[in-house]
Amino acid sequence: MIKINQLYKSYGDVEVLKGISEHIKSGEVVSVIGPSGSGKSTFLRCMNLLEMPTSGDIIIEGESISAKGASVDDLRQKVGMVFQNFNLFPHKTVKQNITLAPIKLGLMTAKEADDKALELLAMVGLTDKRDAYPSSLSGGQKQRVAIARALAMQPDIMLFDEPTSALDPEMVGDVLDVMKSLAKRGMTMVIVTHEMGFAREVSDRVIFIDGGNIVESGTPEDLFSAPKHSRTRAFLSKVL
Ligand code: ADP
Ligand code: MG
C-alpha cells in the first residue's frame, strides 16, 4: 500500500532523513519510535506532502505522490493525519470540524456529511459534543474529534504523530482505545508514539528511527524483547 524508496529530506544544509526505504502493507499497523529530533515527524509529514521530499519516492496505492499531475487533495483524502496538538478549527463546532472538508471537496452532500459526522462521533464516544466548540473540550476529547475529522474523508491510511503526547495521563486511554478499534477494523496505520505499551500491543511492526535512518524494524516481540542493534537497546533502556 505504501512503498518508500530512498527517501531523503533536508532543511537547508541539514539532512534530516537519510535514505529511508520501507514497505507498509494494507491493513498493517506500524509504530515508529525513536529519540526526539530523529526525523519521525518529518518521515510522516513526507507521506502526505506536508513536507516535500528532497529526493526519493513515495508510492501510495501504486501512484507516486510527487509525480507531475498528482493531486495533493486526492493524496490527503487517501491519507488522513492526526497531530499532537489536534489542529481543530477553533471557530467551528465539533460537527462542522468534521463535515467541512468532505463538503468542500465535493465528496459528500451536506446531509451525507452530517450523517457521517454523527456516525463517527458515536464511534469516538462524543455524540453529545456535536454542537460544542473545541475550546470547551478536554484534550482527549479534542483528539477524538480530530480522529473523527480525519476519518470523515474515508481515508485508506491514517498517520498519527504523537497523538497522546499533549494529553493529561487520564485522557490517554480513551484516545488509544479509539485507535485500537480502528486497528481492529483493518485500517492501515502509521503511528509515531512514545506509548511503548500501546506500540507493543497494537502494532504488527515497530520501526526504530535514529539520526534519520531506520536502524531496525521488526515485530513488537522482536524489537522490544530482542533488539538487534546497540542503538535500539540504548533507546529502549531509557524509555521502558
Ligand atoms: P522527531 O519527530 O523525531 O522529533 P523531526 O522530524 O520533527 O523529529 O525533526 C528532525 C530534525 O529536523 C530536527 O533536528 C528538527 O529540528 C529539524 N526540523 C524539523 N522540521 C524543520 C523545519 N521545518 N525546518 C528546519 N528544521 C526542521
Ligand atoms: Mg516529532
PDB file of C-alpha atoms and ligand atoms in Angstrom:
ATOM      1  CA  MET A   1       0.000   0.000   0.000  1.00  0.00           C
ATOM      2  CA  ILE A   2       2.901   2.363   0.799  1.00  0.00           C
ATOM      3  CA  LYS A   3       6.331   1.961  -0.777  1.00  0.00           C
ATOM      4  CA  ILE A   4       9.060   4.335   0.244  1.00  0.00           C
ATOM      5  CA  ASN A   5      12.267   4.256  -1.749  1.00  0.00           C
ATOM      6  CA  GLN A   6      15.416   6.035  -0.620  1.00  0.00           C
ATOM      7  CA  LEU A   7      13.633   8.971   0.948  1.00  0.00           C
ATOM      8  CA  TYR A   8      15.877  11.940   1.707  1.00  0.00           C
ATOM      9  CA  LYS A   9      14.808  15.224   3.262  1.00  0.00           C
ATOM     10  CA  SER A  10      16.974  18.223   4.084  1.00  0.00           C
ATOM     11  CA  TYR A  11      16.130  21.557   5.607  1.00  0.00           C
ATOM     12  CA  GLY A  12      18.755  23.874   4.156  1.00  0.00           C
ATOM     13  CA  ASP A  13      22.089  22.170   4.794  1.00  0.00           C
ATOM     14  CA  VAL A  14      20.706  19.857   7.441  1.00  0.00           C
ATOM     15  CA  GLU A  15      19.906  16.372   6.210  1.00  0.00           C
ATOM     16  CA  VAL A  16      17.107  15.033   8.401  1.00  0.00           C
ATOM     17  CA  LEU A  17      16.074  11.877   6.510  1.00  0.00           C
ATOM     18  CA  LYS A  18      18.984   9.897   5.117  1.00  0.00           C
ATOM     19  CA  GLY A  19      17.635   7.338   2.723  1.00  0.00           C
ATOM     20  CA  ILE A  20      14.613   5.669   4.261  1.00  0.00           C
ATOM     21  CA  SER A  21      13.144   2.687   2.431  1.00  0.00           C
ATOM     22  CA  GLU A  22      10.101   0.892   3.736  1.00  0.00           C
ATOM     23  CA  HIS A  23       7.061  -1.059   2.586  1.00  0.00           C
ATOM     24  CA  ILE A  24       3.815  -0.925   4.501  1.00  0.00           C
ATOM     25  CA  LYS A  25       1.087  -3.412   3.646  1.00  0.00           C
ATOM     26  CA  SER A  26      -2.634  -2.844   3.514  1.00  0.00           C
ATOM     27  CA  GLY A  27      -4.103  -3.239   6.992  1.00  0.00           C
ATOM     28  CA  GLU A  28      -0.712  -3.123   8.667  1.00  0.00           C
ATOM     29  CA  VAL A  29      -0.310  -1.159  11.889  1.00  0.00           C
ATOM     30  CA  VAL A  30       3.214   0.226  12.129  1.00  0.00           C
ATOM     31  CA  SER A  31       4.561   2.137  15.104  1.00  0.00           C
ATOM     32  CA  VAL A  32       7.525   4.454  14.650  1.00  0.00           C
ATOM     33  CA  ILE A  33       9.679   5.036  17.700  1.00  0.00           C
ATOM     34  CA  GLY A  34      12.947   6.868  18.241  1.00  0.00           C
ATOM     35  CA  PRO A  35      14.618   9.765  20.009  1.00  0.00           C
ATOM     36  CA  SER A  36      13.422  13.326  19.744  1.00  0.00           C
ATOM     37  CA  GLY A  37      14.809  15.018  16.634  1.00  0.00           C
ATOM     38  CA  SER A  38      15.484  11.736  14.825  1.00  0.00           C
ATOM     39  CA  GLY A  39      13.154  12.583  11.919  1.00  0.00           C
ATOM     40  CA  LYS A  40       9.963  10.722  12.856  1.00  0.00           C
ATOM     41  CA  SER A  41       7.608  13.651  12.208  1.00  0.00           C
ATOM     42  CA  THR A  42       9.420  14.568   9.013  1.00  0.00           C
ATOM     43  CA  PHE A  43       9.055  10.973   7.802  1.00  0.00           C
ATOM     44  CA  LEU A  44       5.320  11.035   8.495  1.00  0.00           C
ATOM     45  CA  ARG A  45       4.833  14.507   7.018  1.00  0.00           C
ATOM     46  CA  CYS A  46       6.546  13.490   3.784  1.00  0.00           C
ATOM     47  CA  MET A  47       3.928  10.750   3.367  1.00  0.00           C
ATOM     48  CA  ASN A  48       1.167  13.290   2.827  1.00  0.00           C
ATOM     49  CA  LEU A  49       3.353  16.018   1.360  1.00  0.00           C
ATOM     50  CA  LEU A  50       3.184  18.352   4.326  1.00  0.00           C
ATOM     51  CA  GLU A  51       6.903  18.239   3.611  1.00  0.00           C
ATOM     52  CA  MET A  52       8.276  17.795   0.109  1.00  0.00           C
ATOM     53  CA  PRO A  53      10.930  15.068  -0.055  1.00  0.00           C
ATOM     54  CA  THR A  54      14.324  16.293  -1.246  1.00  0.00           C
ATOM     55  CA  SER A  55      14.752  13.056  -3.164  1.00  0.00           C
ATOM     56  CA  GLY A  56      13.428   9.540  -3.268  1.00  0.00           C
ATOM     57  CA  ASP A  57       9.973   8.335  -3.961  1.00  0.00           C
ATOM     58  CA  ILE A  58       6.821   7.524  -2.047  1.00  0.00           C
ATOM     59  CA  ILE A  59       4.304   5.349  -3.842  1.00  0.00           C
ATOM     60  CA  ILE A  60       0.850   5.056  -2.358  1.00  0.00           C
ATOM     61  CA  GLU A  61      -1.581   2.581  -3.871  1.00  0.00           C
ATOM     62  CA  GLY A  62       0.608   2.380  -6.938  1.00  0.00           C
ATOM     63  CA  GLU A  63       0.924   6.106  -7.535  1.00  0.00           C
ATOM     64  CA  SER A  64       3.980   8.223  -6.890  1.00  0.00           C
ATOM     65  CA  ILE A  65       2.806  11.063  -4.659  1.00  0.00           C
ATOM     66  CA  SER A  66       5.279  13.546  -6.085  1.00  0.00           C
ATOM     67  CA  ALA A  67       4.621  12.679  -9.731  1.00  0.00           C
ATOM     68  CA  LYS A  68       3.727  15.547 -12.033  1.00  0.00           C
ATOM     69  CA  GLY A  69      -0.026  15.874 -12.163  1.00  0.00           C
ATOM     70  CA  ALA A  70      -0.572  14.028  -8.878  1.00  0.00           C
ATOM     71  CA  SER A  71      -3.114  15.873  -6.780  1.00  0.00           C
ATOM     72  CA  VAL A  72      -2.350  16.828  -3.190  1.00  0.00           C
ATOM     73  CA  ASP A  73      -6.085  16.929  -2.439  1.00  0.00           C
ATOM     74  CA  ASP A  74      -6.504  13.351  -3.685  1.00  0.00           C
ATOM     75  CA  LEU A  75      -3.500  12.275  -1.632  1.00  0.00           C
ATOM     76  CA  ARG A  76      -4.779  13.893   1.555  1.00  0.00           C
ATOM     77  CA  GLN A  77      -8.172  12.283   1.003  1.00  0.00           C
ATOM     78  CA  LYS A  78      -6.468   8.893   0.927  1.00  0.00           C
ATOM     79  CA  VAL A  79      -4.048   9.619   3.761  1.00  0.00           C
ATOM     80  CA  GLY A  80      -5.535  11.097   6.934  1.00  0.00           C
ATOM     81  CA  MET A  81      -3.341  12.681   9.585  1.00  0.00           C
ATOM     82  CA  VAL A  82      -3.727  13.316  13.297  1.00  0.00           C
ATOM     83  CA  PHE A  83      -1.354  15.721  15.030  1.00  0.00           C
ATOM     84  CA  GLN A  84      -0.083  16.076  18.562  1.00  0.00           C
ATOM     85  CA  ASN A  85      -1.871  19.406  19.006  1.00  0.00           C
ATOM     86  CA  PHE A  86      -5.205  18.476  17.390  1.00  0.00           C
ATOM     87  CA  ASN A  87      -5.284  21.428  14.927  1.00  0.00           C
ATOM     88  CA  LEU A  88      -9.071  21.771  15.163  1.00  0.00           C
ATOM     89  CA  PHE A  89     -10.731  24.863  13.707  1.00  0.00           C
ATOM     90  CA  PRO A  90     -11.488  26.908  16.863  1.00  0.00           C
ATOM     91  CA  HIS A  91     -14.417  28.874  15.455  1.00  0.00           C
ATOM     92  CA  LYS A  92     -16.246  25.796  14.122  1.00  0.00           C
ATOM     93  CA  THR A  93     -18.336  23.384  16.155  1.00  0.00           C
ATOM     94  CA  VAL A  94     -17.289  19.785  16.573  1.00  0.00           C
ATOM     95  CA  LYS A  95     -19.660  18.658  13.845  1.00  0.00           C
ATOM     96  CA  GLN A  96     -18.593  21.448  11.497  1.00  0.00           C
ATOM     97  CA  ASN A  97     -14.960  20.489  12.046  1.00  0.00           C
ATOM     98  CA  ILE A  98     -15.823  17.019  10.780  1.00  0.00           C
ATOM     99  CA  THR A  99     -18.087  17.949   7.854  1.00  0.00           C
ATOM    100  CA  LEU A 100     -16.092  20.871   6.454  1.00  0.00           C
ATOM    101  CA  ALA A 101     -13.543  19.091   4.259  1.00  0.00           C
ATOM    102  CA  PRO A 102     -15.774  16.372   2.764  1.00  0.00           C
ATOM    103  CA  ILE A 103     -18.324  19.020   1.734  1.00  0.00           C
ATOM    104  CA  LYS A 104     -15.739  21.470   0.462  1.00  0.00           C
ATOM    105  CA  LEU A 105     -14.027  18.816  -1.655  1.00  0.00           C
ATOM    106  CA  GLY A 106     -17.374  17.674  -3.034  1.00  0.00           C
ATOM    107  CA  LEU A 107     -17.044  14.167  -1.604  1.00  0.00           C
ATOM    108  CA  MET A 108     -20.384  14.359   0.193  1.00  0.00           C
ATOM    109  CA  THR A 109     -23.555  16.398   0.275  1.00  0.00           C
ATOM    110  CA  ALA A 110     -24.236  18.353   3.464  1.00  0.00           C
ATOM    111  CA  LYS A 111     -26.714  15.676   4.540  1.00  0.00           C
ATOM    112  CA  GLU A 112     -24.277  12.822   3.888  1.00  0.00           C
ATOM    113  CA  ALA A 113     -21.504  14.650   5.734  1.00  0.00           C
ATOM    114  CA  ASP A 114     -23.817  15.252   8.696  1.00  0.00           C
ATOM    115  CA  ASP A 115     -24.804  11.593   8.868  1.00  0.00           C
ATOM    116  CA  LYS A 116     -21.176  10.531   8.604  1.00  0.00           C
ATOM    117  CA  ALA A 117     -20.157  13.005  11.330  1.00  0.00           C
ATOM    118  CA  LEU A 118     -22.785  11.642  13.711  1.00  0.00           C
ATOM    119  CA  GLU A 119     -21.718   8.066  12.985  1.00  0.00           C
ATOM    120  CA  LEU A 120     -18.080   8.974  13.674  1.00  0.00           C
ATOM    121  CA  LEU A 121     -18.926  10.939  16.820  1.00  0.00           C
ATOM    122  CA  ALA A 122     -20.739   7.873  18.115  1.00  0.00           C
ATOM    123  CA  MET A 123     -17.681   5.782  17.336  1.00  0.00           C
ATOM    124  CA  VAL A 124     -15.371   8.093  19.330  1.00  0.00           C
ATOM    125  CA  GLY A 125     -17.925   8.493  22.137  1.00  0.00           C
ATOM    126  CA  LEU A 126     -18.690  12.192  21.646  1.00  0.00           C
ATOM    127  CA  THR A 127     -22.220  12.321  20.275  1.00  0.00           C
ATOM    128  CA  ASP A 128     -23.250  14.775  22.990  1.00  0.00           C
ATOM    129  CA  LYS A 129     -20.491  17.217  21.947  1.00  0.00           C
ATOM    130  CA  ARG A 130     -21.610  17.661  18.359  1.00  0.00           C
ATOM    131  CA  ASP A 131     -22.531  21.333  18.794  1.00  0.00           C
ATOM    132  CA  ALA A 132     -19.756  22.226  21.226  1.00  0.00           C
ATOM    133  CA  TYR A 133     -16.765  24.378  20.295  1.00  0.00           C
ATOM    134  CA  PRO A 134     -13.259  22.946  20.636  1.00  0.00           C
ATOM    135  CA  SER A 135     -12.353  25.360  23.443  1.00  0.00           C
ATOM    136  CA  SER A 136     -14.911  23.683  25.702  1.00  0.00           C
ATOM    137  CA  LEU A 137     -13.413  20.206  25.224  1.00  0.00           C
ATOM    138  CA  SER A 138     -10.678  18.403  27.125  1.00  0.00           C
ATOM    139  CA  GLY A 139      -7.512  17.447  25.269  1.00  0.00           C
ATOM    140  CA  GLY A 140      -8.631  13.850  24.980  1.00  0.00           C
ATOM    141  CA  GLN A 141     -11.992  14.919  23.553  1.00  0.00           C
ATOM    142  CA  LYS A 142     -10.282  17.262  21.072  1.00  0.00           C
ATOM    143  CA  GLN A 143      -8.049  14.475  19.884  1.00  0.00           C
ATOM    144  CA  ARG A 144     -11.012  12.132  19.392  1.00  0.00           C
ATOM    145  CA  VAL A 145     -12.714  14.851  17.320  1.00  0.00           C
ATOM    146  CA  ALA A 146      -9.513  15.204  15.298  1.00  0.00           C
ATOM    147  CA  ILE A 147      -9.537  11.465  14.619  1.00  0.00           C
ATOM    148  CA  ALA A 148     -13.216  11.601  13.605  1.00  0.00           C
ATOM    149  CA  ARG A 149     -12.436  14.539  11.329  1.00  0.00           C
ATOM    150  CA  ALA A 150      -9.657  12.632   9.595  1.00  0.00           C
ATOM    151  CA  LEU A 151     -11.902   9.570   9.210  1.00  0.00           C
ATOM    152  CA  ALA A 152     -14.665  11.630   7.620  1.00  0.00           C
ATOM    153  CA  MET A 153     -12.595  11.739   4.447  1.00  0.00           C
ATOM    154  CA  GLN A 154     -12.781   7.928   4.367  1.00  0.00           C
ATOM    155  CA  PRO A 155      -9.020   7.567   4.071  1.00  0.00           C
ATOM    156  CA  ASP A 156      -7.276   4.291   3.318  1.00  0.00           C
ATOM    157  CA  ILE A 157      -4.321   5.175   5.529  1.00  0.00           C
ATOM    158  CA  MET A 158      -4.128   7.046   8.830  1.00  0.00           C
ATOM    159  CA  LEU A 159      -0.973   8.744  10.086  1.00  0.00           C
ATOM    160  CA  PHE A 160      -0.677   9.684  13.750  1.00  0.00           C
ATOM    161  CA  ASP A 161       2.080  11.962  15.032  1.00  0.00           C
ATOM    162  CA  GLU A 162       2.341  11.507  18.799  1.00  0.00           C
ATOM    163  CA  PRO A 163      -1.431  11.690  19.215  1.00  0.00           C
ATOM    164  CA  THR A 164      -1.299  11.344  23.003  1.00  0.00           C
ATOM    165  CA  SER A 165       1.812  13.361  23.840  1.00  0.00           C
ATOM    166  CA  ALA A 166      -0.074  16.578  24.634  1.00  0.00           C
ATOM    167  CA  LEU A 167      -2.670  14.861  26.826  1.00  0.00           C
ATOM    168  CA  ASP A 168      -3.015  14.591  30.565  1.00  0.00           C
ATOM    169  CA  PRO A 169      -2.386  10.973  31.542  1.00  0.00           C
ATOM    170  CA  GLU A 170      -6.029  10.262  32.344  1.00  0.00           C
ATOM    171  CA  MET A 171      -7.040  11.215  28.777  1.00  0.00           C
ATOM    172  CA  VAL A 172      -4.585   8.930  27.018  1.00  0.00           C
ATOM    173  CA  GLY A 173      -6.567   5.700  27.390  1.00  0.00           C
ATOM    174  CA  ASP A 174      -9.687   6.946  25.589  1.00  0.00           C
ATOM    175  CA  VAL A 175      -7.669   8.086  22.579  1.00  0.00           C
ATOM    176  CA  LEU A 176      -5.668   4.858  22.444  1.00  0.00           C
ATOM    177  CA  ASP A 177      -8.925   2.873  22.647  1.00  0.00           C
ATOM    178  CA  VAL A 178     -10.260   4.653  19.555  1.00  0.00           C
ATOM    179  CA  MET A 179      -7.012   3.885  17.756  1.00  0.00           C
ATOM    180  CA  LYS A 180      -7.178   0.247  18.825  1.00  0.00           C
ATOM    181  CA  SER A 181     -10.695  -0.099  17.435  1.00  0.00           C
ATOM    182  CA  LEU A 182      -9.521   1.413  14.144  1.00  0.00           C
ATOM    183  CA  ALA A 183      -6.663  -1.073  14.015  1.00  0.00           C
ATOM    184  CA  LYS A 184      -9.103  -3.935  14.636  1.00  0.00           C
ATOM    185  CA  ARG A 185     -11.218  -2.784  11.711  1.00  0.00           C
ATOM    186  CA  GLY A 186      -8.211  -3.211   9.444  1.00  0.00           C
ATOM    187  CA  MET A 187      -7.173   0.412   8.950  1.00  0.00           C
ATOM    188  CA  THR A 188      -3.627   0.849   7.652  1.00  0.00           C
ATOM    189  CA  MET A 189      -1.933   2.968  10.308  1.00  0.00           C
ATOM    190  CA  VAL A 190       1.475   4.553  10.845  1.00  0.00           C
ATOM    191  CA  ILE A 191       1.826   5.830  14.387  1.00  0.00           C
ATOM    192  CA  VAL A 192       4.675   7.863  15.834  1.00  0.00           C
ATOM    193  CA  THR A 193       4.388   7.242  19.539  1.00  0.00           C
ATOM    194  CA  HIS A 194       6.117   7.205  22.902  1.00  0.00           C
ATOM    195  CA  GLU A 195       3.478   4.827  24.243  1.00  0.00           C
ATOM    196  CA  MET A 196       5.599   1.697  24.214  1.00  0.00           C
ATOM    197  CA  GLY A 197       2.884  -0.455  25.802  1.00  0.00           C
ATOM    198  CA  PHE A 198       0.456   0.558  23.083  1.00  0.00           C
ATOM    199  CA  ALA A 199       3.047   0.018  20.330  1.00  0.00           C
ATOM    200  CA  ARG A 200       3.717  -3.428  21.695  1.00  0.00           C
ATOM    201  CA  GLU A 201       0.070  -4.388  21.988  1.00  0.00           C
ATOM    202  CA  VAL A 202      -1.381  -2.960  18.784  1.00  0.00           C
ATOM    203  CA  SER A 203       1.387  -2.887  16.179  1.00  0.00           C
ATOM    204  CA  ASP A 204       2.111  -5.512  13.603  1.00  0.00           C
ATOM    205  CA  ARG A 205       5.551  -3.977  13.261  1.00  0.00           C
ATOM    206  CA  VAL A 206       7.701  -1.422  15.038  1.00  0.00           C
ATOM    207  CA  ILE A 207      10.271   0.752  13.285  1.00  0.00           C
ATOM    208  CA  PHE A 208      13.089   2.337  15.251  1.00  0.00           C
ATOM    209  CA  ILE A 209      14.424   5.543  13.659  1.00  0.00           C
ATOM    210  CA  ASP A 210      17.581   7.255  14.829  1.00  0.00           C
ATOM    211  CA  GLY A 211      19.517  10.001  13.077  1.00  0.00           C
ATOM    212  CA  GLY A 212      17.280   9.984  10.016  1.00  0.00           C
ATOM    213  CA  ASN A 213      17.714   6.268   9.319  1.00  0.00           C
ATOM    214  CA  ILE A 214      15.696   3.180  10.063  1.00  0.00           C
ATOM    215  CA  VAL A 215      18.035   1.361  12.406  1.00  0.00           C
ATOM    216  CA  GLU A 216      15.823  -1.628  12.952  1.00  0.00           C
ATOM    217  CA  SER A 217      12.322  -2.858  12.212  1.00  0.00           C
ATOM    218  CA  GLY A 218      10.537  -5.938  13.442  1.00  0.00           C
ATOM    219  CA  THR A 219       7.575  -7.400  15.248  1.00  0.00           C
ATOM    220  CA  PRO A 220       6.953  -5.803  18.639  1.00  0.00           C
ATOM    221  CA  GLU A 221       8.163  -9.032  20.209  1.00  0.00           C
ATOM    222  CA  ASP A 222      11.469  -8.938  18.286  1.00  0.00           C
ATOM    223  CA  LEU A 223      12.102  -5.260  18.708  1.00  0.00           C
ATOM    224  CA  PHE A 224      11.211  -4.893  22.360  1.00  0.00           C
ATOM    225  CA  SER A 225      12.405  -8.271  23.638  1.00  0.00           C
ATOM    226  CA  ALA A 226      15.362  -8.963  21.377  1.00  0.00           C
ATOM    227  CA  PRO A 227      16.603  -5.728  19.776  1.00  0.00           C
ATOM    228  CA  LYS A 228      19.495  -6.437  17.432  1.00  0.00           C
ATOM    229  CA  HIS A 229      21.227  -3.081  17.426  1.00  0.00           C
ATOM    230  CA  SER A 230      23.010  -1.381  20.280  1.00  0.00           C
ATOM    231  CA  ARG A 231      21.293   1.925  19.416  1.00  0.00           C
ATOM    232  CA  THR A 232      17.888   0.284  19.739  1.00  0.00           C
ATOM    233  CA  ARG A 233      18.892  -1.263  23.062  1.00  0.00           C
ATOM    234  CA  ALA A 234      20.214   2.074  24.334  1.00  0.00           C
ATOM    235  CA  PHE A 235      16.977   3.845  23.364  1.00  0.00           C
ATOM    236  CA  LEU A 236      14.734   1.183  24.861  1.00  0.00           C
ATOM    237  CA  SER A 237      16.704   1.137  28.096  1.00  0.00           C
ATOM    238  CA  LYS A 238      15.767   4.809  28.534  1.00  0.00           C
ATOM    239  CA  VAL A 239      12.075   4.552  27.708  1.00  0.00           C
ATOM    240  CA  LEU A 240      10.948   1.155  29.005  1.00  0.00           C
TER     241      LEU A 240
HETATM  242  P1  ADP B   1      11.142  13.973  15.589  1.00  0.00           P
HETATM  243  O1  ADP B   1       9.708  13.997  15.160  1.00  0.00           O
HETATM  244  O2  ADP B   1      11.751  12.610  15.539  1.00  0.00           O
HETATM  245  O3  ADP B   1      11.350  14.594  16.938  1.00  0.00           O
HETATM  246  P2  ADP B   1      11.522  15.879  13.441  1.00  0.00           P
HETATM  247  O4  ADP B   1      11.213  15.151  12.182  1.00  0.00           O
HETATM  248  O5  ADP B   1      10.494  16.794  13.979  1.00  0.00           O
HETATM  249  O6  ADP B   1      11.992  14.836  14.556  1.00  0.00           O
HETATM  250  O7  ADP B   1      12.826  16.744  13.257  1.00  0.00           O
HETATM  251  C1  ADP B   1      14.044  16.200  12.808  1.00  0.00           C
HETATM  252  C2  ADP B   1      15.067  17.316  12.686  1.00  0.00           C
HETATM  253  O8  ADP B   1      14.652  18.211  11.673  1.00  0.00           O
HETATM  254  C3  ADP B   1      15.224  18.147  13.949  1.00  0.00           C
HETATM  255  O9  ADP B   1      16.589  18.464  14.092  1.00  0.00           O
HETATM  256  C4  ADP B   1      14.421  19.379  13.654  1.00  0.00           C
HETATM  257  O10 ADP B   1      14.932  20.492  14.338  1.00  0.00           O
HETATM  258  C5  ADP B   1      14.572  19.523  12.165  1.00  0.00           C
HETATM  259  N1  ADP B   1      13.394  20.170  11.534  1.00  0.00           N
HETATM  260  C6  ADP B   1      12.138  19.682  11.551  1.00  0.00           C
HETATM  261  N2  ADP B   1      11.298  20.484  10.859  1.00  0.00           N
HETATM  262  C7  ADP B   1      12.060  21.508  10.404  1.00  0.00           C
HETATM  263  C8  ADP B   1      11.786  22.671   9.609  1.00  0.00           C
HETATM  264  N3  ADP B   1      10.548  22.938   9.143  1.00  0.00           N
HETATM  265  N4  ADP B   1      12.821  23.490   9.336  1.00  0.00           N
HETATM  266  C9  ADP B   1      14.069  23.221   9.777  1.00  0.00           C
HETATM  267  N5  ADP B   1      14.398  22.146  10.517  1.00  0.00           N
HETATM  268  C10 ADP B   1      13.417  21.300  10.827  1.00  0.00           C
HETATM  269 MG    MG B   2       8.046  14.669  16.098  1.00  0.00          MG
END
